[in-house]
């Protein structure tokens, strides 16, 4: 028997048959699980050692083939040298392709195979595309990745490296996602895009970040969770995960959610500042900035994300390129964590909130480092001066140490 039903967020109808969109109105579907067996789920939460140990809350068949390669179970590291007491970094850069999107792809590909997919397609700014390409390799099915033509070449190279077929599109990542929404049925492709309106099956993946954080903090709930927002699914997913834990009685409250964006692409932050309703977020015309992983002209999961920010009495703010560069460097130099620029934006927002007193003394904050910055090395390399080589000889080395490091 199925443990979940898909419910349409728009018309509220519920469905037993799996579908990518509401068969009636085309609205976004989400999976609603029976929480009748609370003790079983509580034991599952307490004992989970791997991502797939949470499968009772995934929208997949009990017995299907799983496409997995050790995603999830990422470290929660206490920041010790950043000067912000009570700050933890959830390092999603440790996932197989270097971002939290691997969680989404493990479920998406397992589901696509269960539904008989012979090929998949995705619109992505690089992170989800690389994750999809890697999991497609594991699944052994063709993968078409539509990326904005402006995507940095190293990100395209990574997708191609895994053997996926890359299609650069003249438009933003939102344009790519909307375009494939129109061609999926034509070619019989399954949509593994990480936006719930196009692929509801990945939306439960990010809930596991909440499950893991709660377990890692011995079931204490952080006061705040800071998340970079591109599409917004990760923010609403983490918040829903904490709602599950509360419903199961494993925790006693919810965290306040912080949405972080880049100044050059901040549709959700703008809506928050203007106190707009979650359904009133407006598209950005020309996304700009170095945080390409969150350069979504329109956050396709922004409605649920902004609702989570409001409901949790959270906050939303942005960071500019300069602030992001500085924070990215700081995270590397002080904590040894190579965060992608999108994640550095979340740290910048936490820093500002701490400075302004919005985050108070003694409060616990988790900043989600969504991806590994190694993907941005060509840009970072271009921004720094690399050292000249020295002759392999002791007197030359001594002169070098004296001139370079004054020792
Ligand atoms: Zn509907």
PDB file of N, CA and C in Angstrom, residues 390-405 407:
ATOM      1  N   UNK A 390      59.951  29.091  -7.192  1.00  0.00           N
ATOM      2  CA  UNK A 390      61.269  29.412  -6.647  1.00  0.00           C
ATOM      3  C   UNK A 390      62.231  28.280  -7.047  1.00  0.00           C
ATOM      4  N   UNK A 391      63.509  28.623  -7.222  1.00  0.00           N
ATOM      5  CA  UNK A 391      64.499  27.596  -7.564  1.00  0.00           C
ATOM      6  C   UNK A 391      64.579  26.577  -6.433  1.00  0.00           C
ATOM      7  N   UNK A 392      64.818  25.309  -6.771  1.00  0.00           N
ATOM      8  CA  UNK A 392      64.841  24.243  -5.765  1.00  0.00           C
ATOM      9  C   UNK A 392      66.229  24.205  -5.115  1.00  0.00           C
ATOM     10  N   UNK A 393      66.435  25.188  -4.253  1.00  0.00           N
ATOM     11  CA  UNK A 393      67.778  25.357  -3.686  1.00  0.00           C
ATOM     12  C   UNK A 393      67.630  26.197  -2.417  1.00  0.00           C
ATOM     13  N   UNK A 394      68.332  25.835  -1.327  1.00  0.00           N
ATOM     14  CA  UNK A 394      68.034  26.391  -0.010  1.00  0.00           C
ATOM     15  C   UNK A 394      68.219  27.894   0.091  1.00  0.00           C
ATOM     16  N   UNK A 395      69.267  28.446  -0.525  1.00  0.00           N
ATOM     17  CA  UNK A 395      69.469  29.892  -0.374  1.00  0.00           C
ATOM     18  C   UNK A 395      68.377  30.658  -1.129  1.00  0.00           C
ATOM     19  N   UNK A 396      67.968  30.134  -2.279  1.00  0.00           N
ATOM     20  CA  UNK A 396      66.881  30.777  -3.030  1.00  0.00           C
ATOM     21  C   UNK A 396      65.592  30.716  -2.207  1.00  0.00           C
ATOM     22  N   UNK A 397      65.369  29.571  -1.546  1.00  0.00           N
ATOM     23  CA  UNK A 397      64.160  29.416  -0.720  1.00  0.00           C
ATOM     24  C   UNK A 397      64.165  30.430   0.425  1.00  0.00           C
ATOM     25  N   UNK A 398      65.330  30.603   1.054  1.00  0.00           N
ATOM     26  CA  UNK A 398      65.420  31.558   2.169  1.00  0.00           C
ATOM     27  C   UNK A 398      65.109  32.976   1.694  1.00  0.00           C
ATOM     28  N   UNK A 399      65.673  33.344   0.526  1.00  0.00           N
ATOM     29  CA  UNK A 399      65.395  34.683  -0.014  1.00  0.00           C
ATOM     30  C   UNK A 399      63.904  34.838  -0.305  1.00  0.00           C
ATOM     31  N   UNK A 400      63.342  33.787  -0.837  1.00  0.00           N
ATOM     32  CA  UNK A 400      61.915  33.798  -1.192  1.00  0.00           C
ATOM     33  C   UNK A 400      61.049  33.988   0.053  1.00  0.00           C
ATOM     34  N   UNK A 401      61.357  33.219   1.120  1.00  0.00           N
ATOM     35  CA  UNK A 401      60.581  33.310   2.361  1.00  0.00           C
ATOM     36  C   UNK A 401      60.704  34.701   2.959  1.00  0.00           C
ATOM     37  N   UNK A 402      61.925  35.274   2.864  1.00  0.00           N
ATOM     38  CA  UNK A 402      62.132  36.617   3.421  1.00  0.00           C
ATOM     39  C   UNK A 402      61.338  37.655   2.645  1.00  0.00           C
ATOM     40  N   UNK A 403      61.380  37.553   1.306  1.00  0.00           N
ATOM     41  CA  UNK A 403      60.715  38.580   0.513  1.00  0.00           C
ATOM     42  C   UNK A 403      59.178  38.396   0.497  1.00  0.00           C
ATOM     43  N   UNK A 404      58.722  37.161   0.433  1.00  0.00           N
ATOM     44  CA  UNK A 404      57.279  36.932   0.331  1.00  0.00           C
ATOM     45  C   UNK A 404      56.569  37.007   1.680  1.00  0.00           C
ATOM     46  N   UNK A 405      57.189  36.435   2.703  1.00  0.00           N
ATOM     47  CA  UNK A 405      56.478  36.322   3.984  1.00  0.00           C
ATOM     48  C   UNK A 405      57.182  37.033   5.139  1.00  0.00           C
ATOM     49  N   UNK A 407      59.912  36.426   6.658  1.00  0.00           N
ATOM     50  CA  UNK A 407      60.444  35.559   7.727  1.00  0.00           C
ATOM     51  C   UNK A 407      61.872  35.141   7.391  1.00  0.00           C
TER      52      UNK A 407
END
